[in-house]
Amino acid sequence: TCADGGILALYEVTRWIPTYQQIVIERDELLQRRAEWEEERKELKELREMRERWAEERNELIARMDQIRASYAVTPPPVDEPLSARTSGTERLPIPSVDDMGTQSSGGCELLELTGLFPLSGAH
């Protein structure tokens, strides 16, 4: 009869309700995960853009520092005479002598060659 058919149809529908509820729960979880991933992706994109801006700014600052260093760099004027011709190699520099107390004496100074070392024995 018609009533039996209607009851069977309702029974069939009610039997699938827990399955549909589980599908809805899983769908909602997937939608939530998708929203979280989209938010993370947005944050990562912002961080990447920030890192790129920082790299550009860093490169600009380095270029400015190089320009400043170049502007302060002191280059000696060109000399027609080579260095070896300007120095004889036997020039001596006055070195103040130091007495036994470790203080500089007002008197005698020794002259050492420009490339020489302190003598191992004797006064300086």
mmCIF file of C-alpha atoms in Angstrom:
data_model
loop_
_atom_site.group_PDB
_atom_site.id
_atom_site.type_symbol
_atom_site.label_atom_id
_atom_site.label_comp_id
_atom_site.label_asym_id
_atom_site.label_seq_id
_atom_site.Cartn_x
_atom_site.Cartn_y
_atom_site.Cartn_z
ATOM 1 C CA THR A 1 0.000 0.000 0.000
ATOM 2 C CA CYS A 2 0.897 3.665 -0.205
ATOM 3 C CA ALA A 3 1.353 4.032 3.509
ATOM 4 C CA ASP A 4 3.851 1.200 3.582
ATOM 5 C CA GLY A 5 5.805 2.794 0.725
ATOM 6 C CA GLY A 6 5.894 6.141 2.535
ATOM 7 C CA ILE A 7 7.120 4.559 5.751
ATOM 8 C CA LEU A 8 9.849 2.665 3.888
ATOM 9 C CA ALA A 9 10.969 5.909 2.205
ATOM 10 C CA LEU A 10 11.144 7.701 5.557
ATOM 11 C CA TYR A 11 13.047 4.795 7.038
ATOM 12 C CA GLU A 12 15.541 4.926 4.124
ATOM 13 C CA VAL A 13 16.070 8.673 4.625
ATOM 14 C CA THR A 14 16.487 8.382 8.385
ATOM 15 C CA ARG A 15 18.994 5.607 7.885
ATOM 16 C CA TRP A 16 21.242 8.000 5.872
ATOM 17 C CA ILE A 17 20.981 10.916 8.323
ATOM 18 C CA PRO A 18 24.072 9.928 10.418
ATOM 19 C CA THR A 19 26.093 9.525 7.202
ATOM 20 C CA TYR A 20 25.017 12.984 5.968
ATOM 21 C CA GLN A 21 25.801 14.465 9.364
ATOM 22 C CA GLN A 22 29.313 12.985 9.221
ATOM 23 C CA ILE A 23 29.768 14.361 5.693
ATOM 24 C CA VAL A 24 28.698 17.825 6.902
ATOM 25 C CA ILE A 25 31.132 17.660 9.845
ATOM 26 C CA GLU A 26 34.013 16.657 7.550
ATOM 27 C CA ARG A 27 33.066 19.358 5.043
ATOM 28 C CA ASP A 28 33.080 22.006 7.790
ATOM 29 C CA GLU A 29 36.477 20.808 9.022
ATOM 30 C CA LEU A 30 37.881 20.987 5.482
ATOM 31 C CA LEU A 31 36.479 24.488 5.008
ATOM 32 C CA GLN A 32 38.025 25.556 8.319
ATOM 33 C CA ARG A 33 41.408 24.092 7.298
ATOM 34 C CA ARG A 34 41.173 25.827 3.939
ATOM 35 C CA ALA A 35 40.518 29.173 5.637
ATOM 36 C CA GLU A 36 43.520 28.619 7.952
ATOM 37 C CA TRP A 37 45.770 27.695 5.012
ATOM 38 C CA GLU A 38 44.656 30.757 3.089
ATOM 39 C CA GLU A 39 45.471 32.925 6.123
ATOM 40 C CA GLU A 40 48.898 31.276 6.489
ATOM 41 C CA ARG A 41 49.533 31.738 2.765
ATOM 42 C CA LYS A 42 48.618 35.411 3.060
ATOM 43 C CA GLU A 43 51.008 35.839 6.024
ATOM 44 C CA LEU A 44 53.817 34.025 4.184
ATOM 45 C CA LYS A 45 53.288 36.223 1.139
ATOM 46 C CA GLU A 46 53.478 39.343 3.333
ATOM 47 C CA LEU A 47 56.673 38.038 4.979
ATOM 48 C CA ARG A 48 58.199 37.288 1.571
ATOM 49 C CA GLU A 49 57.357 40.790 0.341
ATOM 50 C CA MET A 50 58.790 42.293 3.539
ATOM 51 C CA ARG A 51 61.990 40.256 3.124
ATOM 52 C CA GLU A 52 62.313 41.474 -0.473
ATOM 53 C CA ARG A 53 61.828 45.097 0.621
ATOM 54 C CA TRP A 54 64.436 44.647 3.368
ATOM 55 C CA ALA A 55 66.881 43.132 0.856
ATOM 56 C CA GLU A 56 66.346 46.069 -1.515
ATOM 57 C CA GLU A 57 66.792 48.566 1.327
ATOM 58 C CA ARG A 58 69.919 46.730 2.513
ATOM 59 C CA ASN A 59 71.391 46.848 -0.996
ATOM 60 C CA GLU A 60 70.624 50.566 -1.223
ATOM 61 C CA LEU A 61 72.302 51.199 2.151
ATOM 62 C CA ILE A 62 75.362 49.187 1.137
ATOM 63 C CA ALA A 63 75.586 51.155 -2.107
ATOM 64 C CA ARG A 64 75.348 54.420 -0.147
ATOM 65 C CA MET A 65 78.045 53.257 2.276
ATOM 66 C CA ASP A 66 80.300 52.372 -0.654
ATOM 67 C CA GLN A 67 79.725 55.821 -2.151
ATOM 68 C CA ILE A 68 80.514 57.489 1.168
ATOM 69 C CA ARG A 69 83.650 55.398 1.611
ATOM 70 C CA ALA A 70 84.729 56.214 -1.932
ATOM 71 C CA SER A 71 84.195 59.925 -1.308
ATOM 72 C CA TYR A 72 86.347 59.767 1.853
ATOM 73 C CA ALA A 73 89.035 57.598 0.319
ATOM 74 C CA VAL A 74 92.327 59.454 0.163
ATOM 75 C CA THR A 75 94.401 58.660 -2.846
ATOM 76 C CA PRO A 76 97.996 59.899 -2.869
ATOM 77 C CA PRO A 77 98.884 62.290 -5.667
ATOM 78 C CA PRO A 78 100.768 60.693 -8.540
ATOM 79 C CA VAL A 79 104.531 60.959 -8.234
ATOM 80 C CA ASP A 80 106.848 60.839 -11.221
ATOM 81 C CA GLU A 81 109.712 59.555 -9.084
ATOM 82 C CA PRO A 82 109.576 55.916 -7.901
ATOM 83 C CA LEU A 83 109.655 55.228 -4.165
ATOM 84 C CA SER A 84 113.068 53.570 -4.272
ATOM 85 C CA ALA A 85 114.613 56.714 -5.773
ATOM 86 C CA ARG A 86 113.080 58.906 -3.058
ATOM 87 C CA THR A 87 114.478 56.855 -0.182
ATOM 88 C CA SER A 88 118.103 55.852 0.002
ATOM 89 C CA GLY A 89 117.479 52.859 2.290
ATOM 90 C CA THR A 90 120.047 54.141 4.798
ATOM 91 C CA GLU A 91 117.860 56.756 6.417
ATOM 92 C CA ARG A 92 117.838 56.679 10.164
ATOM 93 C CA LEU A 93 115.024 57.606 12.508
ATOM 94 C CA PRO A 94 115.661 59.030 15.977
ATOM 95 C CA ILE A 95 114.466 56.631 18.671
ATOM 96 C CA PRO A 96 114.227 58.025 22.211
ATOM 97 C CA SER A 97 116.252 56.034 24.706
ATOM 98 C CA VAL A 98 114.631 54.546 27.770
ATOM 99 C CA ASP A 99 116.493 54.338 31.059
ATOM 100 C CA ASP A 100 116.362 51.392 33.450
ATOM 101 C CA MET A 101 113.204 52.739 35.172
ATOM 102 C CA GLY A 102 111.230 52.543 31.918
ATOM 103 C CA THR A 103 110.945 56.298 31.531
ATOM 104 C CA GLN A 104 112.062 58.249 28.550
ATOM 105 C CA SER A 105 115.280 60.114 29.148
ATOM 106 C CA SER A 106 115.654 63.654 27.932
ATOM 107 C CA GLY A 107 119.116 62.986 26.615
ATOM 108 C CA GLY A 108 120.585 60.670 23.996
ATOM 109 C CA CYS A 109 118.682 59.236 21.083
ATOM 110 C CA GLU A 110 119.823 56.383 18.963
ATOM 111 C CA LEU A 111 119.419 56.274 15.240
ATOM 112 C CA LEU A 112 118.271 53.016 13.693
ATOM 113 C CA GLU A 113 117.869 52.140 10.082
ATOM 114 C CA LEU A 114 114.340 52.492 8.794
ATOM 115 C CA THR A 115 114.035 48.750 8.325
ATOM 116 C CA GLY A 116 116.297 47.798 11.246
ATOM 117 C CA LEU A 117 115.405 46.135 14.547
ATOM 118 C CA PHE A 118 116.419 47.065 18.085
ATOM 119 C CA PRO A 119 119.821 45.616 18.926
ATOM 120 C CA LEU A 120 119.697 42.586 21.209
ATOM 121 C CA SER A 121 122.273 44.013 23.596
ATOM 122 C CA GLY A 122 123.170 47.538 24.629
ATOM 123 C CA ALA A 123 121.104 50.625 25.311
ATOM 124 C CA HIS A 124 118.342 51.808 23.043
#
